[in-house]
């Protein structure tokens, strides 16, 4: 079951004037609104987004909440991950650690680095989440990421661009004031674009030996983290096995794994997953992997990821990464 460290939700709730105890009790203006179950310092992703939804109902100024949330962030409270980011040699190293280890804070979202022409996009993908509070995930999450980067860098960092897929809040100007750059809504991805020169800016601490020591500990934590349940993994493996024959139907995969369609759907939902999402993830992961192989043509990759036409593959890949497969491959060769 996807989860979120409760301290992450506490920072957000506090920025909106709510109080969330370490035992999971959420209150506002003295009224108790809900009681979330807490296990090992985490709450479920479902409870996290329910809290974000309650904030959305009572906070008309969305940008103000997200910015206050980011500005209240104390990176040192985030444990080994924070120290590893501070010890990274430069801003590019911080982004790499954020993308790789963020699941230790929350496995309901994923951060990825999309390399573009002389720039890198730190992109957020929501894996699990629904409801009116969903817009807070990219807004508050990316704001917090930028605040953390700004705290550890030796010089002021100014992004090239910040993009959000959803529509703008009424106080959207606060985002441009906070990030110091243009912020676009209705875009194809939720992310922060950094120039190559920004990535090369050194950090205040920047200790390579310490960084390597800490990342070993974080890698060990990742190995212990059960973010890919057996059913999810086997489902993706079965989808990958038959993709060259076209995108499989849910009923066929369920039968192959020994489930009825109804039971299969319910079991995946218990892990916060859906068949459609897993199929899309599998196609994307295979495509990205194959694009690193120079001997695979684009038409072959399209065929092996279940697309009947290369044009359909191109459109899907553009949706996944905000660039064409050809441009993505060129960026890898630089």
mmCIF file of C-alpha atoms in Angstrom:
data_model
loop_
_atom_site.group_PDB
_atom_site.id
_atom_site.type_symbol
_atom_site.label_atom_id
_atom_site.label_comp_id
_atom_site.label_asym_id
_atom_site.label_seq_id
_atom_site.Cartn_x
_atom_site.Cartn_y
_atom_site.Cartn_z
ATOM 1 C CA UNK A 1 0.000 0.000 0.000
ATOM 2 C CA UNK A 2 1.570 3.346 -1.071
ATOM 3 C CA UNK A 3 2.381 5.577 1.887
ATOM 4 C CA UNK A 4 3.743 8.994 2.886
ATOM 5 C CA UNK A 5 5.951 9.962 5.825
ATOM 6 C CA UNK A 6 3.610 11.766 8.188
ATOM 7 C CA UNK A 7 6.102 14.619 8.650
ATOM 8 C CA UNK A 8 5.590 15.496 4.951
ATOM 9 C CA UNK A 9 1.834 15.772 5.468
ATOM 10 C CA UNK A 10 2.336 17.641 8.757
ATOM 11 C CA UNK A 11 4.331 20.386 7.002
ATOM 12 C CA UNK A 12 1.595 20.804 4.425
ATOM 13 C CA UNK A 13 -1.268 20.743 6.929
ATOM 14 C CA UNK A 14 0.502 23.294 9.119
ATOM 15 C CA UNK A 15 0.955 25.681 6.184
ATOM 16 C CA UNK A 16 -2.836 25.701 5.720
ATOM 17 C CA UNK A 17 -3.579 26.310 9.412
ATOM 18 C CA UNK A 18 -4.450 22.677 10.178
ATOM 19 C CA UNK A 19 -2.922 20.604 12.967
ATOM 20 C CA UNK A 20 -1.851 17.014 12.312
ATOM 21 C CA UNK A 21 -0.458 15.088 15.266
ATOM 22 C CA UNK A 22 2.140 12.328 15.008
ATOM 23 C CA UNK A 23 -0.726 9.961 15.961
ATOM 24 C CA UNK A 24 -2.626 10.992 12.813
ATOM 25 C CA UNK A 25 -5.357 13.242 14.264
ATOM 26 C CA UNK A 26 -6.207 16.131 11.943
ATOM 27 C CA UNK A 27 -7.960 19.188 13.353
ATOM 28 C CA UNK A 28 -8.899 22.650 12.146
ATOM 29 C CA UNK A 29 -10.102 25.482 14.340
ATOM 30 C CA UNK A 30 -10.413 23.097 17.277
ATOM 31 C CA UNK A 31 -12.584 20.644 15.309
ATOM 32 C CA UNK A 32 -11.304 17.128 14.711
ATOM 33 C CA UNK A 33 -11.767 16.316 11.027
ATOM 34 C CA UNK A 34 -10.300 12.827 10.718
ATOM 35 C CA UNK A 35 -8.099 10.204 12.312
ATOM 36 C CA UNK A 36 -5.499 8.624 10.032
ATOM 37 C CA UNK A 37 -3.800 5.368 10.926
ATOM 38 C CA UNK A 38 -0.057 5.774 11.432
ATOM 39 C CA UNK A 39 2.414 2.921 11.031
ATOM 40 C CA UNK A 40 6.200 3.298 11.221
ATOM 41 C CA UNK A 41 5.839 7.067 10.969
ATOM 42 C CA UNK A 42 3.783 6.840 7.758
ATOM 43 C CA UNK A 43 0.167 7.254 6.692
ATOM 44 C CA UNK A 44 -1.417 5.740 3.597
ATOM 45 C CA UNK A 45 -1.391 7.707 0.361
ATOM 46 C CA UNK A 46 -5.187 7.594 0.475
ATOM 47 C CA UNK A 47 -5.212 9.360 3.872
ATOM 48 C CA UNK A 48 -2.619 11.865 2.644
ATOM 49 C CA UNK A 49 -4.773 12.874 -0.329
ATOM 50 C CA UNK A 50 -7.869 12.990 1.839
ATOM 51 C CA UNK A 51 -6.082 15.558 4.002
ATOM 52 C CA UNK A 52 -5.042 17.516 0.923
ATOM 53 C CA UNK A 53 -8.688 17.446 -0.181
ATOM 54 C CA UNK A 54 -9.863 18.837 3.155
ATOM 55 C CA UNK A 55 -7.342 21.653 2.782
ATOM 56 C CA UNK A 56 -8.552 22.328 -0.762
ATOM 57 C CA UNK A 57 -12.119 22.765 0.529
ATOM 58 C CA UNK A 58 -11.044 25.390 3.081
ATOM 59 C CA UNK A 59 -8.124 27.149 1.359
ATOM 60 C CA UNK A 60 -9.175 29.274 -1.648
ATOM 61 C CA UNK A 61 -5.634 30.632 -2.093
ATOM 62 C CA UNK A 62 -3.867 27.503 -3.289
ATOM 63 C CA UNK A 63 -0.534 29.017 -4.252
ATOM 64 C CA UNK A 64 -0.202 30.711 -0.871
ATOM 65 C CA UNK A 65 -0.569 27.369 0.927
ATOM 66 C CA UNK A 66 1.970 25.642 -1.321
ATOM 67 C CA UNK A 67 4.526 28.430 -0.972
ATOM 68 C CA UNK A 68 4.103 28.623 2.827
ATOM 69 C CA UNK A 69 4.512 24.847 2.944
ATOM 70 C CA UNK A 70 7.788 25.051 1.030
ATOM 71 C CA UNK A 71 9.136 27.984 3.034
ATOM 72 C CA UNK A 72 8.419 26.208 6.323
ATOM 73 C CA UNK A 73 10.446 23.184 5.244
ATOM 74 C CA UNK A 74 13.408 22.282 7.440
ATOM 75 C CA UNK A 75 15.465 20.000 5.239
ATOM 76 C CA UNK A 76 17.390 18.653 8.231
ATOM 77 C CA UNK A 77 14.175 17.020 9.484
ATOM 78 C CA UNK A 78 14.181 14.700 6.475
ATOM 79 C CA UNK A 79 16.982 12.511 7.805
ATOM 80 C CA UNK A 80 19.650 10.772 5.751
ATOM 81 C CA UNK A 81 18.121 11.860 2.448
ATOM 82 C CA UNK A 82 18.525 15.544 3.398
ATOM 83 C CA UNK A 83 22.141 15.070 4.455
ATOM 84 C CA UNK A 84 22.926 13.151 1.251
ATOM 85 C CA UNK A 85 21.480 16.035 -0.794
ATOM 86 C CA UNK A 86 23.504 18.584 1.179
ATOM 87 C CA UNK A 87 26.675 16.529 0.682
ATOM 88 C CA UNK A 88 26.178 16.218 -3.101
ATOM 89 C CA UNK A 89 28.883 18.133 -5.011
ATOM 90 C CA UNK A 90 26.485 20.308 -7.006
ATOM 91 C CA UNK A 91 22.849 21.016 -7.839
ATOM 92 C CA UNK A 92 22.801 18.288 -10.478
ATOM 93 C CA UNK A 93 23.805 15.789 -7.795
ATOM 94 C CA UNK A 94 20.979 16.994 -5.569
ATOM 95 C CA UNK A 95 18.440 16.419 -8.360
ATOM 96 C CA UNK A 96 19.763 12.908 -8.941
ATOM 97 C CA UNK A 97 19.372 12.039 -5.258
ATOM 98 C CA UNK A 98 15.893 13.549 -5.083
ATOM 99 C CA UNK A 99 14.772 11.515 -8.080
ATOM 100 C CA UNK A 100 16.330 8.277 -6.844
ATOM 101 C CA UNK A 101 15.449 8.376 -3.158
ATOM 102 C CA UNK A 102 12.204 10.345 -2.895
ATOM 103 C CA UNK A 103 10.249 7.099 -2.514
ATOM 104 C CA UNK A 104 11.711 6.911 1.000
ATOM 105 C CA UNK A 105 9.522 9.932 1.814
ATOM 106 C CA UNK A 106 6.535 8.972 -0.324
ATOM 107 C CA UNK A 107 5.938 6.286 -2.920
ATOM 108 C CA UNK A 108 2.693 7.861 -4.098
ATOM 109 C CA UNK A 109 4.625 10.110 -6.496
ATOM 110 C CA UNK A 110 7.784 9.675 -8.532
ATOM 111 C CA UNK A 111 10.377 12.269 -9.545
ATOM 112 C CA UNK A 112 12.315 11.784 -12.756
ATOM 113 C CA UNK A 113 14.962 13.738 -14.646
ATOM 114 C CA UNK A 114 14.233 14.422 -18.319
ATOM 115 C CA UNK A 115 17.335 15.647 -20.130
ATOM 116 C CA UNK A 116 16.569 18.256 -22.780
ATOM 117 C CA UNK A 117 18.734 20.580 -24.868
ATOM 118 C CA UNK A 118 21.204 22.079 -22.348
ATOM 119 C CA UNK A 119 18.633 21.721 -19.576
ATOM 120 C CA UNK A 120 17.102 19.125 -17.259
ATOM 121 C CA UNK A 121 13.471 18.880 -16.166
ATOM 122 C CA UNK A 122 12.775 17.625 -12.648
ATOM 123 C CA UNK A 123 9.369 16.045 -13.360
ATOM 124 C CA UNK A 124 6.790 14.796 -10.889
ATOM 125 C CA UNK A 125 4.481 11.920 -11.810
ATOM 126 C CA UNK A 126 1.583 11.094 -9.485
ATOM 127 C CA UNK A 127 1.350 7.309 -9.151
ATOM 128 C CA UNK A 128 -1.509 7.163 -6.661
ATOM 129 C CA UNK A 129 -3.947 9.909 -5.777
ATOM 130 C CA UNK A 130 -7.358 11.360 -6.506
ATOM 131 C CA UNK A 131 -9.789 14.014 -5.378
ATOM 132 C CA UNK A 132 -9.739 17.827 -5.135
ATOM 133 C CA UNK A 133 -6.442 17.859 -3.251
ATOM 134 C CA UNK A 134 -4.577 16.253 -6.134
ATOM 135 C CA UNK A 135 -3.486 19.640 -7.534
ATOM 136 C CA UNK A 136 -1.516 20.243 -4.344
ATOM 137 C CA UNK A 137 0.792 17.312 -5.086
ATOM 138 C CA UNK A 138 2.747 19.015 -7.906
ATOM 139 C CA UNK A 139 2.299 22.545 -6.575
ATOM 140 C CA UNK A 140 3.433 21.881 -3.006
ATOM 141 C CA UNK A 141 5.820 19.070 -3.963
ATOM 142 C CA UNK A 142 7.772 20.987 -6.591
ATOM 143 C CA UNK A 143 7.798 24.106 -4.426
ATOM 144 C CA UNK A 144 9.297 22.082 -1.577
ATOM 145 C CA UNK A 145 11.867 20.512 -3.909
ATOM 146 C CA UNK A 146 12.951 23.934 -5.144
ATOM 147 C CA UNK A 147 13.158 25.293 -1.587
ATOM 148 C CA UNK A 148 15.408 22.386 -0.581
ATOM 149 C CA UNK A 149 17.673 22.928 -3.592
ATOM 150 C CA UNK A 150 17.870 26.634 -2.845
ATOM 151 C CA UNK A 151 18.800 25.900 0.780
ATOM 152 C CA UNK A 152 21.802 23.704 -0.051
ATOM 153 C CA UNK A 153 23.207 25.532 -3.114
ATOM 154 C CA UNK A 154 26.099 27.945 -2.638
ATOM 155 C CA UNK A 155 24.497 30.461 -5.003
ATOM 156 C CA UNK A 156 20.953 31.588 -5.768
ATOM 157 C CA UNK A 157 19.216 29.181 -8.147
ATOM 158 C CA UNK A 158 16.747 30.482 -10.721
ATOM 159 C CA UNK A 159 14.901 27.891 -12.849
ATOM 160 C CA UNK A 160 14.346 28.370 -16.557
ATOM 161 C CA UNK A 161 10.660 27.473 -16.304
ATOM 162 C CA UNK A 162 8.108 25.804 -14.033
ATOM 163 C CA UNK A 163 5.165 23.950 -15.577
ATOM 164 C CA UNK A 164 1.939 22.505 -14.195
ATOM 165 C CA UNK A 165 -0.584 20.386 -16.081
ATOM 166 C CA UNK A 166 -3.670 21.709 -14.273
ATOM 167 C CA UNK A 167 -5.299 25.134 -14.487
ATOM 168 C CA UNK A 168 -3.961 28.138 -12.609
ATOM 169 C CA UNK A 169 -5.189 29.081 -9.118
ATOM 170 C CA UNK A 170 -6.461 32.593 -8.582
ATOM 171 C CA UNK A 171 -3.225 33.585 -6.769
ATOM 172 C CA UNK A 172 -0.901 32.043 -9.376
ATOM 173 C CA UNK A 173 1.374 35.108 -9.396
ATOM 174 C CA UNK A 174 2.764 33.946 -6.041
ATOM 175 C CA UNK A 175 4.392 31.002 -7.807
ATOM 176 C CA UNK A 176 6.320 33.285 -10.170
ATOM 177 C CA UNK A 177 7.425 35.396 -7.215
ATOM 178 C CA UNK A 178 8.567 32.258 -5.369
ATOM 179 C CA UNK A 179 10.379 30.486 -8.200
ATOM 180 C CA UNK A 180 11.698 33.677 -9.800
ATOM 181 C CA UNK A 181 10.780 32.557 -13.322
ATOM 182 C CA UNK A 182 7.820 32.091 -15.634
ATOM 183 C CA UNK A 183 5.245 29.537 -14.446
ATOM 184 C CA UNK A 184 3.011 27.937 -17.065
ATOM 185 C CA UNK A 185 -0.284 26.116 -16.434
ATOM 186 C CA UNK A 186 -2.068 23.690 -18.741
ATOM 187 C CA UNK A 187 1.311 22.237 -19.734
ATOM 188 C CA UNK A 188 2.166 18.644 -20.658
ATOM 189 C CA UNK A 189 4.140 17.905 -17.473
ATOM 190 C CA UNK A 190 4.540 18.987 -13.858
ATOM 191 C CA UNK A 191 8.158 20.001 -13.443
ATOM 192 C CA UNK A 192 10.973 22.489 -12.904
ATOM 193 C CA UNK A 193 13.392 23.139 -15.769
ATOM 194 C CA UNK A 194 17.008 23.841 -14.780
ATOM 195 C CA UNK A 195 19.725 25.081 -17.124
ATOM 196 C CA UNK A 196 23.005 23.205 -17.383
ATOM 197 C CA UNK A 197 24.806 26.104 -15.731
ATOM 198 C CA UNK A 198 22.454 25.862 -12.733
ATOM 199 C CA UNK A 199 23.139 22.131 -12.412
ATOM 200 C CA UNK A 200 26.862 22.853 -12.165
ATOM 201 C CA UNK A 201 26.520 25.279 -9.239
ATOM 202 C CA UNK A 202 28.320 23.846 -6.218
ATOM 203 C CA UNK A 203 26.637 23.114 -2.900
ATOM 204 C CA UNK A 204 27.547 24.742 0.389
ATOM 205 C CA UNK A 205 28.711 21.459 1.903
ATOM 206 C CA UNK A 206 29.578 19.329 -1.128
ATOM 207 C CA UNK A 207 31.556 16.457 0.405
ATOM 208 C CA UNK A 208 32.066 13.594 -2.067
ATOM 209 C CA UNK A 209 33.248 11.022 0.479
ATOM 210 C CA UNK A 210 30.347 11.795 2.818
ATOM 211 C CA UNK A 211 27.929 11.730 -0.113
ATOM 212 C CA UNK A 212 29.051 8.253 -1.176
ATOM 213 C CA UNK A 213 28.792 6.988 2.397
ATOM 214 C CA UNK A 214 25.253 8.322 2.804
ATOM 215 C CA UNK A 215 23.997 7.087 -0.553
ATOM 216 C CA UNK A 216 25.072 3.560 0.383
ATOM 217 C CA UNK A 217 22.778 3.807 3.412
ATOM 218 C CA UNK A 218 19.953 5.166 1.251
ATOM 219 C CA UNK A 219 20.417 2.348 -1.257
ATOM 220 C CA UNK A 220 20.091 -0.128 1.617
ATOM 221 C CA UNK A 221 16.857 1.561 2.709
ATOM 222 C CA UNK A 222 15.517 1.359 -0.842
ATOM 223 C CA UNK A 223 16.175 -2.369 -0.941
ATOM 224 C CA UNK A 224 14.099 -2.801 2.209
ATOM 225 C CA UNK A 225 11.251 -0.648 0.917
ATOM 226 C CA UNK A 226 8.423 -2.719 -0.537
ATOM 227 C CA UNK A 227 7.334 -0.335 -3.284
ATOM 228 C CA UNK A 228 6.777 -3.002 -5.916
ATOM 229 C CA UNK A 229 4.505 -5.755 -4.546
ATOM 230 C CA UNK A 230 4.800 -9.212 -6.090
ATOM 231 C CA UNK A 231 1.463 -8.949 -7.938
ATOM 232 C CA UNK A 232 2.418 -5.576 -9.423
ATOM 233 C CA UNK A 233 5.785 -6.918 -10.528
ATOM 234 C CA UNK A 234 4.384 -10.112 -12.053
ATOM 235 C CA UNK A 235 1.643 -8.152 -13.833
ATOM 236 C CA UNK A 236 4.202 -5.876 -15.459
ATOM 237 C CA UNK A 237 6.351 -8.880 -16.389
ATOM 238 C CA UNK A 238 3.374 -10.572 -18.071
ATOM 239 C CA UNK A 239 2.458 -7.369 -19.928
ATOM 240 C CA UNK A 240 6.071 -7.035 -21.120
ATOM 241 C CA UNK A 241 6.121 -10.675 -22.273
ATOM 242 C CA UNK A 242 3.225 -10.252 -24.704
ATOM 243 C CA UNK A 243 3.572 -6.587 -25.724
ATOM 244 C CA UNK A 244 5.048 -7.404 -29.130
ATOM 245 C CA UNK A 245 1.694 -9.003 -29.972
ATOM 246 C CA UNK A 246 -0.116 -5.775 -29.093
ATOM 247 C CA UNK A 247 -1.344 -4.267 -25.841
ATOM 248 C CA UNK A 248 -2.861 -7.173 -23.861
ATOM 249 C CA UNK A 249 -6.359 -7.114 -22.439
ATOM 250 C CA UNK A 250 -6.813 -7.116 -18.690
ATOM 251 C CA UNK A 251 -8.901 -10.290 -18.869
ATOM 252 C CA UNK A 252 -6.123 -12.170 -20.682
ATOM 253 C CA UNK A 253 -3.458 -11.154 -18.149
ATOM 254 C CA UNK A 254 -5.785 -11.956 -15.231
ATOM 255 C CA UNK A 255 -6.438 -15.435 -16.644
ATOM 256 C CA UNK A 256 -2.709 -16.032 -17.216
ATOM 257 C CA UNK A 257 -1.993 -15.126 -13.570
ATOM 258 C CA UNK A 258 -4.847 -17.271 -12.271
ATOM 259 C CA UNK A 259 -7.405 -14.592 -11.321
ATOM 260 C CA UNK A 260 -10.899 -13.666 -12.320
ATOM 261 C CA UNK A 261 -11.088 -10.157 -13.785
ATOM 262 C CA UNK A 262 -12.979 -8.889 -10.746
ATOM 263 C CA UNK A 263 -10.514 -10.399 -8.270
ATOM 264 C CA UNK A 264 -7.529 -9.182 -10.315
ATOM 265 C CA UNK A 265 -8.886 -5.629 -10.394
ATOM 266 C CA UNK A 266 -9.511 -5.681 -6.638
ATOM 267 C CA UNK A 267 -6.059 -7.096 -5.815
ATOM 268 C CA UNK A 268 -4.320 -4.458 -7.921
ATOM 269 C CA UNK A 269 -6.424 -1.745 -6.282
ATOM 270 C CA UNK A 270 -5.290 -3.008 -2.878
ATOM 271 C CA UNK A 271 -1.754 -2.102 -3.981
ATOM 272 C CA UNK A 272 -2.862 1.312 -5.246
ATOM 273 C CA UNK A 273 -2.478 0.237 -8.871
ATOM 274 C CA UNK A 274 -4.630 -0.266 -11.950
ATOM 275 C CA UNK A 275 -4.060 -2.443 -15.003
ATOM 276 C CA UNK A 276 -4.112 0.567 -17.330
ATOM 277 C CA UNK A 277 -1.467 2.383 -15.275
ATOM 278 C CA UNK A 278 0.793 -0.676 -15.107
ATOM 279 C CA UNK A 279 0.481 -1.234 -18.855
ATOM 280 C CA UNK A 280 1.442 2.380 -19.513
ATOM 281 C CA UNK A 281 4.369 2.189 -17.076
ATOM 282 C CA UNK A 282 5.618 -1.034 -18.674
ATOM 283 C CA UNK A 283 5.494 0.414 -22.175
ATOM 284 C CA UNK A 284 7.295 3.544 -21.033
ATOM 285 C CA UNK A 285 10.027 1.692 -19.136
ATOM 286 C CA UNK A 286 10.714 -0.667 -22.037
ATOM 287 C CA UNK A 287 10.778 2.190 -24.552
ATOM 288 C CA UNK A 288 13.228 4.239 -22.479
ATOM 289 C CA UNK A 289 15.472 1.226 -22.012
ATOM 290 C CA UNK A 290 15.456 0.309 -25.708
ATOM 291 C CA UNK A 291 16.172 3.884 -26.793
ATOM 292 C CA UNK A 292 19.508 3.572 -25.020
ATOM 293 C CA UNK A 293 20.371 0.741 -27.408
ATOM 294 C CA UNK A 294 21.642 2.224 -30.658
ATOM 295 C CA UNK A 295 20.882 -0.968 -32.601
ATOM 296 C CA UNK A 296 17.117 -0.679 -32.029
ATOM 297 C CA UNK A 297 15.258 1.390 -34.626
ATOM 298 C CA UNK A 298 12.303 3.536 -33.601
ATOM 299 C CA UNK A 299 9.949 1.355 -35.614
ATOM 300 C CA UNK A 300 11.225 -1.751 -33.812
ATOM 301 C CA UNK A 301 10.730 -0.099 -30.423
ATOM 302 C CA UNK A 302 7.198 0.930 -31.406
ATOM 303 C CA UNK A 303 6.406 -2.653 -32.428
ATOM 304 C CA UNK A 304 7.935 -4.232 -29.315
ATOM 305 C CA UNK A 305 6.007 -1.889 -27.019
ATOM 306 C CA UNK A 306 2.676 -2.840 -28.556
ATOM 307 C CA UNK A 307 1.995 0.059 -30.925
ATOM 308 C CA UNK A 308 0.537 -0.705 -34.329
ATOM 309 C CA UNK A 309 2.041 2.439 -35.857
ATOM 310 C CA UNK A 310 5.170 4.467 -35.102
ATOM 311 C CA UNK A 311 3.103 7.662 -35.124
ATOM 312 C CA UNK A 312 1.051 6.328 -32.180
ATOM 313 C CA UNK A 313 4.278 5.467 -30.356
ATOM 314 C CA UNK A 314 5.632 8.975 -31.028
ATOM 315 C CA UNK A 315 2.494 10.563 -29.576
ATOM 316 C CA UNK A 316 2.607 8.357 -26.475
ATOM 317 C CA UNK A 317 6.305 9.014 -25.924
ATOM 318 C CA UNK A 318 5.752 12.763 -26.257
ATOM 319 C CA UNK A 319 3.057 12.469 -23.595
ATOM 320 C CA UNK A 320 5.418 10.544 -21.300
ATOM 321 C CA UNK A 321 8.516 12.717 -21.655
ATOM 322 C CA UNK A 322 7.465 15.930 -23.411
ATOM 323 C CA UNK A 323 9.808 15.154 -26.331
ATOM 324 C CA UNK A 324 9.944 12.842 -29.341
ATOM 325 C CA UNK A 325 11.753 9.479 -29.237
ATOM 326 C CA UNK A 326 14.288 10.756 -31.778
ATOM 327 C CA UNK A 327 15.133 13.854 -29.732
ATOM 328 C CA UNK A 328 15.348 11.780 -26.557
ATOM 329 C CA UNK A 329 17.847 9.440 -28.207
ATOM 330 C CA UNK A 330 19.888 12.406 -29.472
ATOM 331 C CA UNK A 331 20.015 13.851 -25.948
ATOM 332 C CA UNK A 332 21.514 10.607 -24.655
ATOM 333 C CA UNK A 333 24.329 10.823 -27.186
ATOM 334 C CA UNK A 334 25.464 14.271 -26.036
#
